[in-house]
Coordinates of C-alpha atoms in Angstrom, one line a residue:
Chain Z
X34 CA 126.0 102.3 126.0
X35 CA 129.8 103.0 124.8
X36 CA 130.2 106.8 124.4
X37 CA 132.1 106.1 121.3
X38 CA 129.3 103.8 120.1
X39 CA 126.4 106.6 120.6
X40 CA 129.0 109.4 118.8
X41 CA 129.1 107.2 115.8
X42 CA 125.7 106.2 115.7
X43 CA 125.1 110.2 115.7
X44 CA 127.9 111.2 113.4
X45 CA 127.1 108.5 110.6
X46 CA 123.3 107.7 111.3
X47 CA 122.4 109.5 107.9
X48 CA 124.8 107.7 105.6
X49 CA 124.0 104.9 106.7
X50 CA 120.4 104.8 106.6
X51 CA 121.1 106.1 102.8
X52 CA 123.3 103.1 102.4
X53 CA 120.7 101.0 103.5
X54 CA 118.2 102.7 101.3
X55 CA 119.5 102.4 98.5
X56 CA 120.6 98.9 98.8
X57 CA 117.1 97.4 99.5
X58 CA 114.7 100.2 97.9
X59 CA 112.5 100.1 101.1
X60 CA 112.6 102.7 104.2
X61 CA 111.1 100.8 106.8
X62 CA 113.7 97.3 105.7
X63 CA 116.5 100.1 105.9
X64 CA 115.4 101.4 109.3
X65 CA 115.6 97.5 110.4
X66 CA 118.5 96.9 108.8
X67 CA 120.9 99.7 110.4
X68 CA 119.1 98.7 113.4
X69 CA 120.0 95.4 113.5
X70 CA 123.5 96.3 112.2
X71 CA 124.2 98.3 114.6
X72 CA 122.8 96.7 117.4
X73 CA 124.9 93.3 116.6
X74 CA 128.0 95.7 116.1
X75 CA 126.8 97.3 119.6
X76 CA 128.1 94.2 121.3
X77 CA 131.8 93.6 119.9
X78 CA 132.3 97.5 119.7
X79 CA 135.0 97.8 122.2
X80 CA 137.0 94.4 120.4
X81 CA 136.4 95.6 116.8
X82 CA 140.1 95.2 115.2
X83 CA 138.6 97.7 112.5
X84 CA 137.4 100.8 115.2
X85 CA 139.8 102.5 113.1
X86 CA 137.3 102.2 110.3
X87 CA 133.5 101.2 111.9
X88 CA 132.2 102.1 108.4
X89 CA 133.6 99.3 106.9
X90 CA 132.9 96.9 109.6
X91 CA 129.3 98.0 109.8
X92 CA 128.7 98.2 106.2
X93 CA 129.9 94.7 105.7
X94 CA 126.8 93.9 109.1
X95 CA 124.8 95.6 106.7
X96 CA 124.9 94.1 103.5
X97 CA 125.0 90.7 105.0
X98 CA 122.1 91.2 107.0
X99 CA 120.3 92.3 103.6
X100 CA 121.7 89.2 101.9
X101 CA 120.4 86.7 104.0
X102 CA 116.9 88.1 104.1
X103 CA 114.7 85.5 102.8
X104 CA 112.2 86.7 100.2
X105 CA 109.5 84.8 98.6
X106 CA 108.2 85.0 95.5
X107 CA 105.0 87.2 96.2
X108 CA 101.9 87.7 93.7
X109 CA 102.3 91.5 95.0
X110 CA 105.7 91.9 93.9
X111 CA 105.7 94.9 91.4
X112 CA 106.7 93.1 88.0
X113 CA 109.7 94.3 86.2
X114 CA 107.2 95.6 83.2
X115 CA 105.3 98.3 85.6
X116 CA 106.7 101.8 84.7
X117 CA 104.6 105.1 84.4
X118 CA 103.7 106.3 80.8
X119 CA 104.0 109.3 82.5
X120 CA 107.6 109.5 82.7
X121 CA 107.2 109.7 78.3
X122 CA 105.4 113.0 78.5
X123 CA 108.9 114.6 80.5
X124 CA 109.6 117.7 78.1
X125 CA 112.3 119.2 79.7
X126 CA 115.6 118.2 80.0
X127 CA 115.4 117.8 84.0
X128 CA 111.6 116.3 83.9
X129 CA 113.5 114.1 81.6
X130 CA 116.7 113.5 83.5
X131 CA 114.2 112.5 86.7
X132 CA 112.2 109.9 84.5
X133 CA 115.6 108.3 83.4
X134 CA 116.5 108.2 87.4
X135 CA 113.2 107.2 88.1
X136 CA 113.6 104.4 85.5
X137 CA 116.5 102.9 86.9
X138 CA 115.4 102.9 90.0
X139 CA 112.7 100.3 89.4
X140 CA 114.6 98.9 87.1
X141 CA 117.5 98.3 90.1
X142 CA 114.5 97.2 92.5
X143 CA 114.3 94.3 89.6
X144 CA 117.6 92.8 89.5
X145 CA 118.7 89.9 92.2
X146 CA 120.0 91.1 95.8
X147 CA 123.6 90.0 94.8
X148 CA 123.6 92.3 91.6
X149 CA 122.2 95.4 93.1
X150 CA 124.5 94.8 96.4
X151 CA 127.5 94.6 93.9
X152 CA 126.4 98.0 91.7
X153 CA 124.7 100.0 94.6
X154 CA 128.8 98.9 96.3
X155 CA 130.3 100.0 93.3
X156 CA 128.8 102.6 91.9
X157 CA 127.4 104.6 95.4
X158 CA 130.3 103.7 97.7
X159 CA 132.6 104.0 95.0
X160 CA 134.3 100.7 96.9
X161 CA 136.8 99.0 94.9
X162 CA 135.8 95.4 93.7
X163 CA 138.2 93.6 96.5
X164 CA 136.4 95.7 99.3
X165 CA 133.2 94.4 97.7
X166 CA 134.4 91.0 97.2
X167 CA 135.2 91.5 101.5
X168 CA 131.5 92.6 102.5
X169 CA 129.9 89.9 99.9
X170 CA 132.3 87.1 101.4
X171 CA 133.2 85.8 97.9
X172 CA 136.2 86.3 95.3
X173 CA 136.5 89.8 93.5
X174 CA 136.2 87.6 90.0
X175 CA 132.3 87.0 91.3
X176 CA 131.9 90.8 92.1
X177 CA 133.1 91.3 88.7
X178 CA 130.9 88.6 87.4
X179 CA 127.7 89.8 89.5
X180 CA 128.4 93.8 88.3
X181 CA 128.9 92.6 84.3
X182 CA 125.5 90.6 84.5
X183 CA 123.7 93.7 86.4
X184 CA 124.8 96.3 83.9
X185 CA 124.1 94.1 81.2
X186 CA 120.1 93.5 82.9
X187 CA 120.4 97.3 83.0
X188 CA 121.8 97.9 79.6
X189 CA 119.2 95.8 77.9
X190 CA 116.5 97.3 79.7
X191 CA 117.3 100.6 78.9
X192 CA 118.2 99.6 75.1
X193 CA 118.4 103.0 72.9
X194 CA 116.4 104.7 75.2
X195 CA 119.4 104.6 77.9
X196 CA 119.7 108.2 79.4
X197 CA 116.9 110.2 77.3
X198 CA 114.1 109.5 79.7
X199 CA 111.7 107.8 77.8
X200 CA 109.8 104.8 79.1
X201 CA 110.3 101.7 77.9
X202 CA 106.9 99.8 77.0
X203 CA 106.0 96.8 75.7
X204 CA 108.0 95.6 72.6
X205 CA 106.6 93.5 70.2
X206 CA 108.2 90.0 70.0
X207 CA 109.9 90.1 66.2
X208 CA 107.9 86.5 64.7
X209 CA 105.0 89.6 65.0
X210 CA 101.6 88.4 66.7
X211 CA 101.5 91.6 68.8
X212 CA 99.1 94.3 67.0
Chain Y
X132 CA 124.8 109.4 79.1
X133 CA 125.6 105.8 80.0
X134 CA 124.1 103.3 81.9
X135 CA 127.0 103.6 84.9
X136 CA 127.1 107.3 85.2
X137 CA 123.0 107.3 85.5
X138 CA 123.2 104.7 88.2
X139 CA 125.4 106.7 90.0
X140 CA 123.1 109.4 89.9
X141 CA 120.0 108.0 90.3
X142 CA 121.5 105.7 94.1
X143 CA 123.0 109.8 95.0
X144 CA 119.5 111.7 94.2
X145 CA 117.5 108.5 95.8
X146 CA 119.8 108.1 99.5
X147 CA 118.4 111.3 99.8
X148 CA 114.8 109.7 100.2
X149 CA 116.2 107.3 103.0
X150 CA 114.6 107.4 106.5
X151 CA 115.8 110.1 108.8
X152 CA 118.3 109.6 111.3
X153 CA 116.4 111.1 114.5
X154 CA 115.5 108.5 116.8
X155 CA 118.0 106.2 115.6
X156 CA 119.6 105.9 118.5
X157 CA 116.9 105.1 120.4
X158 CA 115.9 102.1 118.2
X159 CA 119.3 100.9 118.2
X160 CA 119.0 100.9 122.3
X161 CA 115.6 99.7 122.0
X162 CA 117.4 96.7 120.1
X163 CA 120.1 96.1 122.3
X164 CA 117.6 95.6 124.9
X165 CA 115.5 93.2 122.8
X166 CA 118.5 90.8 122.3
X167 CA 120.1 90.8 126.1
X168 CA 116.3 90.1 127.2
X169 CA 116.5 87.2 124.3
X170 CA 119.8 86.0 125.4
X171 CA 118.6 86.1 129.8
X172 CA 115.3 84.1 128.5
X173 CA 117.4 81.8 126.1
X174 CA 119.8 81.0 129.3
X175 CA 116.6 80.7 131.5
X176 CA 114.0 79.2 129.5
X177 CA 115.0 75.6 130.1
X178 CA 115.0 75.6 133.5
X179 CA 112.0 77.8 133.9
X180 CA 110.2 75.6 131.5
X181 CA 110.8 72.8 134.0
X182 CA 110.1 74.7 137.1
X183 CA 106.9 75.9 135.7
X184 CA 105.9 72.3 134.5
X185 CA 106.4 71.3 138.1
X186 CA 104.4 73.8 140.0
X187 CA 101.7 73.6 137.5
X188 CA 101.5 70.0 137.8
X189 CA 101.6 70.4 141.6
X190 CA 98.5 72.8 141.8
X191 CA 96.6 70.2 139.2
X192 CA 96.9 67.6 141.2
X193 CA 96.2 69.7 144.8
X194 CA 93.4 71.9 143.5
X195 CA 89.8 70.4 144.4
X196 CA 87.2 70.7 141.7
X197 CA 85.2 73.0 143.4
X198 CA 88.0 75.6 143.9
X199 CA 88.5 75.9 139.8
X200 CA 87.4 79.5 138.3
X201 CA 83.8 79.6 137.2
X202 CA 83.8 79.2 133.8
X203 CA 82.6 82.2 132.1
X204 CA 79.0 82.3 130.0
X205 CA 80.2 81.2 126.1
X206 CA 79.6 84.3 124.0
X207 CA 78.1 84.0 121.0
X208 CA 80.8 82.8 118.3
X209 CA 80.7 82.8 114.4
X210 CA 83.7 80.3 114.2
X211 CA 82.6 76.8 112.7
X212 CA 85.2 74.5 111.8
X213 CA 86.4 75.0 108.2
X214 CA 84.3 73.3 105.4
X215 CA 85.4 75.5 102.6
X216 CA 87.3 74.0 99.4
X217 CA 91.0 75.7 98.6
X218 CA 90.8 77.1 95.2
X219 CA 93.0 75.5 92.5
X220 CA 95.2 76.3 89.4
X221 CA 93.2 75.2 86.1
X222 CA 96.8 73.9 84.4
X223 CA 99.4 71.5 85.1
X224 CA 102.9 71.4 83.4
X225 CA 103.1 68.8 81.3
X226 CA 106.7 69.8 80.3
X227 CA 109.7 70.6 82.2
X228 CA 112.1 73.3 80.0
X229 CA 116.2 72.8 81.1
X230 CA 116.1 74.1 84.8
X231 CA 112.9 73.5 85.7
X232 CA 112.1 73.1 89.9
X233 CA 109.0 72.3 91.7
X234 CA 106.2 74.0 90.5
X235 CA 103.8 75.5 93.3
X236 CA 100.6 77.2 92.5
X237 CA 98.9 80.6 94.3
X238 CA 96.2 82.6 93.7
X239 CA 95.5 86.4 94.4
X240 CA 92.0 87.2 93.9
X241 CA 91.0 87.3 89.9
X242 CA 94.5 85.6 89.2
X243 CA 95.8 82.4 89.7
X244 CA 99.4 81.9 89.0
X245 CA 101.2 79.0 88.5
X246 CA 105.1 79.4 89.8
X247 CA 107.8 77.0 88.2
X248 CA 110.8 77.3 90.4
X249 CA 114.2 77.4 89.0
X250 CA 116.6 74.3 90.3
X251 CA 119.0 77.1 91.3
X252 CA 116.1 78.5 94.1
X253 CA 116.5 82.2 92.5
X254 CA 114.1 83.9 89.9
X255 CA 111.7 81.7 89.1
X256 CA 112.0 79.7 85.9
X257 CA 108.5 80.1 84.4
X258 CA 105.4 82.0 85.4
X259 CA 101.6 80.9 84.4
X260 CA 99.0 83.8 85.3
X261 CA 95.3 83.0 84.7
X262 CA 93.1 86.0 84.9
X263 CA 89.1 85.9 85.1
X264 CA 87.6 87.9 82.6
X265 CA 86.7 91.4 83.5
X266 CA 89.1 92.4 85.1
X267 CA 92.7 93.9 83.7
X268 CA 95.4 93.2 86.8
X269 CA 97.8 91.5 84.5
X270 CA 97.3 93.6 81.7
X271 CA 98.7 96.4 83.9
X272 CA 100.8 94.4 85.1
X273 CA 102.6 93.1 81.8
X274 CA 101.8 96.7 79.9
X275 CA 99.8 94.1 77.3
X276 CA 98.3 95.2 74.3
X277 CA 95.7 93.1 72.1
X278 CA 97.3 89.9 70.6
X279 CA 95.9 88.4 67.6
X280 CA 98.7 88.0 65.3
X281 CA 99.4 85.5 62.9
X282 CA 101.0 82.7 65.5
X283 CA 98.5 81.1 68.0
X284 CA 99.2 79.0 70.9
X285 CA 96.6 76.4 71.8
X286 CA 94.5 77.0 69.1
X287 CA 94.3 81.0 69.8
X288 CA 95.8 83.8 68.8
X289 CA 98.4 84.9 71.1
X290 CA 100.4 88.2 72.0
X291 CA 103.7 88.5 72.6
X292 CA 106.1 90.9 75.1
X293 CA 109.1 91.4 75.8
X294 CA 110.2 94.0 78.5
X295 CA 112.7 94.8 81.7
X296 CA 114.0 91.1 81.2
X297 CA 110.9 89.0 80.9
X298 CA 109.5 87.6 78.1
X299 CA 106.1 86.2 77.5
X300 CA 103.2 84.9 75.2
X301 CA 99.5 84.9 76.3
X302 CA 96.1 84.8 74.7
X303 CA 92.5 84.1 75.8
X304 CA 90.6 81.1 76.1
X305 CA 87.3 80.4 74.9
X306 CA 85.7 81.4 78.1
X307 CA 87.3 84.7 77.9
X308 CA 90.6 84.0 80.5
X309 CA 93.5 85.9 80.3
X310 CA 96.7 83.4 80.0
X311 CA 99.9 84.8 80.3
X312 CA 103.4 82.5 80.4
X313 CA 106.3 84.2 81.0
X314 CA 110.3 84.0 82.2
X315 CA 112.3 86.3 83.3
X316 CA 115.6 83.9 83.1
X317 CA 115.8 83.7 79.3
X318 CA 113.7 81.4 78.1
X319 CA 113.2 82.1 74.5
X320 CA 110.0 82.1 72.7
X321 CA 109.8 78.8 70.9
X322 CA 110.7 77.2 74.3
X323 CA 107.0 79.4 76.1
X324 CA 105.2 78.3 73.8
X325 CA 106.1 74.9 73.9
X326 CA 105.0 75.0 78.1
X327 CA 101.7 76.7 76.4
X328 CA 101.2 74.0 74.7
X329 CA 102.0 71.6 76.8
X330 CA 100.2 72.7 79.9
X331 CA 97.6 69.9 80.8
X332 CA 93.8 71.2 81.3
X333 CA 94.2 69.5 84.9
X334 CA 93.8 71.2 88.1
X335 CA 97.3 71.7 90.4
X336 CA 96.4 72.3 93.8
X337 CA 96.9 75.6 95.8
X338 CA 99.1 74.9 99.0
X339 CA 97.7 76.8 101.9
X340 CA 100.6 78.1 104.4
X341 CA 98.5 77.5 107.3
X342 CA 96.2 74.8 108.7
X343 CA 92.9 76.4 110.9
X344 CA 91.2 74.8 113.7
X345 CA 88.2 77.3 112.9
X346 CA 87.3 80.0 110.7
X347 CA 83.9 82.5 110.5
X348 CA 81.0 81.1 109.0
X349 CA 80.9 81.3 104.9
X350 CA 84.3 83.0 105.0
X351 CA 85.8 82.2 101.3
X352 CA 89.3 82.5 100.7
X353 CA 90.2 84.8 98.5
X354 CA 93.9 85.3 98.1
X355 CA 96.6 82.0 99.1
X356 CA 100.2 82.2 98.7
X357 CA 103.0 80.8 100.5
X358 CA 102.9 83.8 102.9
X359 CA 99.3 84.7 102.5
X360 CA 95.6 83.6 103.3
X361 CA 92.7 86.3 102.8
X362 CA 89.3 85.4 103.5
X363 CA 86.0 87.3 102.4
X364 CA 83.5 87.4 105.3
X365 CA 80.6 88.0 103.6
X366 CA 81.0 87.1 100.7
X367 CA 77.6 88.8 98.9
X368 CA 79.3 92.1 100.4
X369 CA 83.2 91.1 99.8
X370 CA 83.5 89.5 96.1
X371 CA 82.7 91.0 93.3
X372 CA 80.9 88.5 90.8
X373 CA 84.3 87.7 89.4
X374 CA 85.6 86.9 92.7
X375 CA 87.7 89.7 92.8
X376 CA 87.4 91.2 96.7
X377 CA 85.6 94.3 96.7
X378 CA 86.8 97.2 98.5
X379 CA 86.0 97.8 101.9
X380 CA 84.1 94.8 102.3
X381 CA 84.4 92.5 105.0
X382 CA 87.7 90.6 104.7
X383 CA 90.4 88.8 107.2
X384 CA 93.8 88.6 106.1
X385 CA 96.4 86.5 107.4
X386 CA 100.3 87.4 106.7
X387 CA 103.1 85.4 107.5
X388 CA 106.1 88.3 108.4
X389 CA 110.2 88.1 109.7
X390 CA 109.3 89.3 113.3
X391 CA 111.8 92.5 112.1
X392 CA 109.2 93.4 109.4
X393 CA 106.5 92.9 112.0
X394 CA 108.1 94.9 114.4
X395 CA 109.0 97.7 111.7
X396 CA 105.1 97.7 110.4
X397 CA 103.8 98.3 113.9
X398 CA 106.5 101.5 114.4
X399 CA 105.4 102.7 111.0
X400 CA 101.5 102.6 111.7
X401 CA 101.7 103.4 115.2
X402 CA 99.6 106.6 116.4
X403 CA 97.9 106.3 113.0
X404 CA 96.1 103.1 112.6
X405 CA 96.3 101.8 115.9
X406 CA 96.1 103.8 119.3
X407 CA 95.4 101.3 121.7
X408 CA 97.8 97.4 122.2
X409 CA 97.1 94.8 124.7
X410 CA 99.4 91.8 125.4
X411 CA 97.4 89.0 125.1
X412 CA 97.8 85.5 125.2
X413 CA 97.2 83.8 121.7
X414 CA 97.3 79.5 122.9
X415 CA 100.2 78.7 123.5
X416 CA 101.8 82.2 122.2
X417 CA 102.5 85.6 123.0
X418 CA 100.9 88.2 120.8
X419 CA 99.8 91.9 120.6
X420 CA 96.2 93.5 119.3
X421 CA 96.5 96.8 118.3
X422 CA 92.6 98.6 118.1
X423 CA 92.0 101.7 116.2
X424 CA 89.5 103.2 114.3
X425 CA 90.3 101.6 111.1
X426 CA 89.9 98.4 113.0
X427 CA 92.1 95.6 114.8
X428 CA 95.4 94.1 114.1
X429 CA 97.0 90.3 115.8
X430 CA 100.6 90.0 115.9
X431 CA 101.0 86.2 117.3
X432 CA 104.7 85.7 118.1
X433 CA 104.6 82.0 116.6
X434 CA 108.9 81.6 116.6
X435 CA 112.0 83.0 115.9
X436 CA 111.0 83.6 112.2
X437 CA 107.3 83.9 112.1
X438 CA 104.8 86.4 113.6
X439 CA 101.5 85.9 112.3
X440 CA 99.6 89.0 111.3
X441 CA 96.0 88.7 111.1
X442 CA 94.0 92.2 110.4
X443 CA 90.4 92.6 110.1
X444 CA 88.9 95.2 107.2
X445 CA 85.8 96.4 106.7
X446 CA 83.1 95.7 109.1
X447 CA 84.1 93.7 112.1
X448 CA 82.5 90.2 112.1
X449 CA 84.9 88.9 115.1
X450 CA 84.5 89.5 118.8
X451 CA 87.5 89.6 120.8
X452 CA 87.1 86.2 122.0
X453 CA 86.6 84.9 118.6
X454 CA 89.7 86.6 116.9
X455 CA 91.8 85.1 119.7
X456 CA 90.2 81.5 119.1
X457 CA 90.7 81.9 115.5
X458 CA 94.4 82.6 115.7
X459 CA 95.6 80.7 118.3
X460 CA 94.1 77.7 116.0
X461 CA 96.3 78.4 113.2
X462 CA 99.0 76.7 112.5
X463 CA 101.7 76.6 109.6
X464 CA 102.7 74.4 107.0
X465 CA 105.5 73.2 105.7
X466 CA 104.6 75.6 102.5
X467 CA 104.8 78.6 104.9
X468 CA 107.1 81.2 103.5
X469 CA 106.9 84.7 104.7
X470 CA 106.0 87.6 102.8
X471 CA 107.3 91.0 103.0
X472 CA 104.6 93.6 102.6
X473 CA 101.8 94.0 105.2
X474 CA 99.7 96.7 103.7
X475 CA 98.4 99.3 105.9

């Protein structure tokens, strides 16, 4: 194996199994997925036209590898609606800052692959929306379109509650029914 | 605080919850391997394939009768050929809302859902969930209280929710089931409760993702998704009188995984469910049984996108022989999807 190739494997191992982590939710499909990035990169390593920047190249392996995952629709998917009443009883102000993360972290792990690719891009790599547009293979107006529909998912979600750390739960539907 | 700033902090405080880096390396090596050794087999398959044929037919035709292996005693087998009946959904759509796809049905234990796909192949466009009575899966799983208000759908009174994006309606029948319909693609009330109402009291069949050659005596299926067939083996010790499995009873699961998830399952249980794998021979497949003491796990390497994963729980009902004859008989479907989550 390249020498270069094992140094940055070494040197950037960690960010990018975080990257991966927090783009599918799962540590054994972020494992895989570096993995597999990386081994496919492996073989072009000494004809990259981006050595100057591997992150980027790899990155890109790495969120199209998690895109064309194919998932089905599985009766042991967690719904959307499971979150612990526990996270209500949060007193304090960081027990209550950790239920709000805690929140949107399931609530991320609900939105479709595109959205959470486009916000986790955003809003952990901190990549402009043309660099995302690049890794997505699609036009920055559909990066902008994907992030506005995953905030607004988020947004709605949270509702008032946004940032206070309280659990949402079950709101009844306004013609009443629900007692 | 806003909903952008607490997403930035909640992705920062979770990386740190990612897999660590040691061995990385390693795996990544371990990869590179895998695909040069898939690339020299892809180059040399064909003509292998034909050399093979060749000899093999050669040493048919020269071998003499009496120089064949003896065939070994038949052990005693449980396997019969399957005689058992695929459970169904009780409903039928008799309505199609704006967007509506096929509809395919499943059933996990007490529930039996009823999936309307969206024409766009994303989030489904409607879901159906029936629930026995007794038990309180989609209760949890829908954070449902009582319903019983003043609107009623089919004749009952229903409840209503509305949370994380998905909206629903459900109520119980006269003989006590849980109904829930629900969308998590905007479908507004009026329209859910027009699919209540609309659902036809006519059963829709329950696809199984795999055909079997055999199965174990009175095995029952319990659980039968796209990417998913469960059987009870004993089914006075396995189901519970609702026909929910019960814990630690006798059951044999089949999972239909990516071979990466297959591959990344067996890393992640290795040493701790499984000390012992033997290559084996699975028909006309490659495969792997892993032996521990919490019992034995078949990864059959069926293709390039499916590795069947057949584990046993509870009590072992299977010899050796047997769990090899039962797999190598199964076969997919063209409703075989594959599912993510093997569970330890």
């Amino acid at each position: 194996m390249d020498g270069t190739f094992e140094e940055y494997v070494n040197s950037r191992g960690t960010a990018l199994l975080r990257f991966a982590y927090v783009l599918c939710g799962d540590r054994y499909l972020a494992e895989d997925l570096v993995q597999e990035a990386l081994a496919r990169v492996h073989r072009r390593w000494n004809r990259l036209p981006y050595l100057e920047q591997p992150d980027a190249y790899v990155r890109t392996a790495i969120v199209r590898q998690y895109l064309s995952w194919r998932r089905r629709r599985s009766s042991r998917e967690a719904p959307l609606a499971v979150v612990p009443e526990a996270a209500a009883a949060a007193g304090s102000d960081v027990a209550a800052s950790h239920a709000a993360r805690d929140e949107m972290w399931r609530l991320l792990a609900g939105l479709p692959r595109r959205q959470r690719t486009v916000l986790v891009l955003r809003y952990y790599q901190d990549l402009p929306d043309d660099e995302i547009a690049e890794a997505l293979g699609c036009a920055p107006a559909t990066v902008r379109v994907h992030a506005a529909r995953g905030l607004s998912r988020l947004r709605v979600a949270l509702g008032p509650r946004a940032g206070t750390g309280l659990t949402a739960v079950a709101e009844p539907h306004p013609v009443g029914g629900e007692s | 605080m806003n909903p952008e700033t607490l997403l930035g902090e909640t992705l920062r405080s979770y990386a740190a919850h990612a897999p660590e880096a040691a061995g990385l390396l390693d795996a990544v090596r371990d990869r590179i391997d895998r695909h040069r050794r898939a690339r020299t087999l892809a180059t040399t398959g064909v003509a292998t394939a034909v050399v093979v044929a060749l000899v093999a037919t050669a040493l048919v035709v020269r071998t003499p009768a009496d120089d064949r292996e003896p065939v070994m005693p038949a052990e005693p087998s449980v396997l019969a050929p399957p005689s058992f009946e695929l459970p169904t959904f009780p409903f039928t759509p008799g309505w199609e809302p704006p967007g509506a796809g096929e509809p395919y049905a499943l059933v996990d234990g007490p529930v039996a859902s009823l999936v309307v796909r969206h024409v766009d192949g994303r989030e489904p466009l409607v879901d159906v969930d029936v629930e026995q009575p007794g038990t309180f899966v989609l209760a949890e799983r829908y954070t449902l209280r009582n319903g019983g208000g003043p609107e009623t759908v089919r004749g009952h009174p229903a409840g209503f929710f509305s949370i994380y994006g998905r909206a629903g309606v459900h109520w119980r029948d006269d003989t006590g089931r849980l109904v829930v319909v629900s969308s998590a693609r905007g479908l507004s009330f009026p329209t859910l409760m027009r699919f209540a109402e609309e659902l036809q009291e006519r059963p829709f069949p329950v696809r199984s993702p795999v055909t079997l050659d055999l199965v174990p005596r009175g095995a029952v299926p319990v659980t039968v998704t796209p990417g998913a067939l469960t059987f009870a083996l004993a089914p006075d010790r396995s189901l519970a009188p609702d026909g929910s499995p019960v814990a630690g009873g006798p059951t044999l699961e089949l999972l239909l995984l990516h071979p990466d998830r297959a591959a990344a399952w067996r890393r992640s249980v290795e040493g701790r469910l499984h000390d012992q794998q033997d290559e084996v021979r699975v028909g006309s497949h490659d495969g792997l049984l892993m032996q521990g003491p919490t019992g034995r796990t078949l990864h059959v390497f069926l293709s390039d996108e499916f590795v069947l994963h057949v584990r046993e729980r509870g009590t072992p009902v299977l010899s050796r022989n047997d769990l090899l004859r039962f797999a190598a008989g199964v076969r997919l479907t063209p409703y075989a999807s594959f599912t993510w989550e093997p569970r330890d």
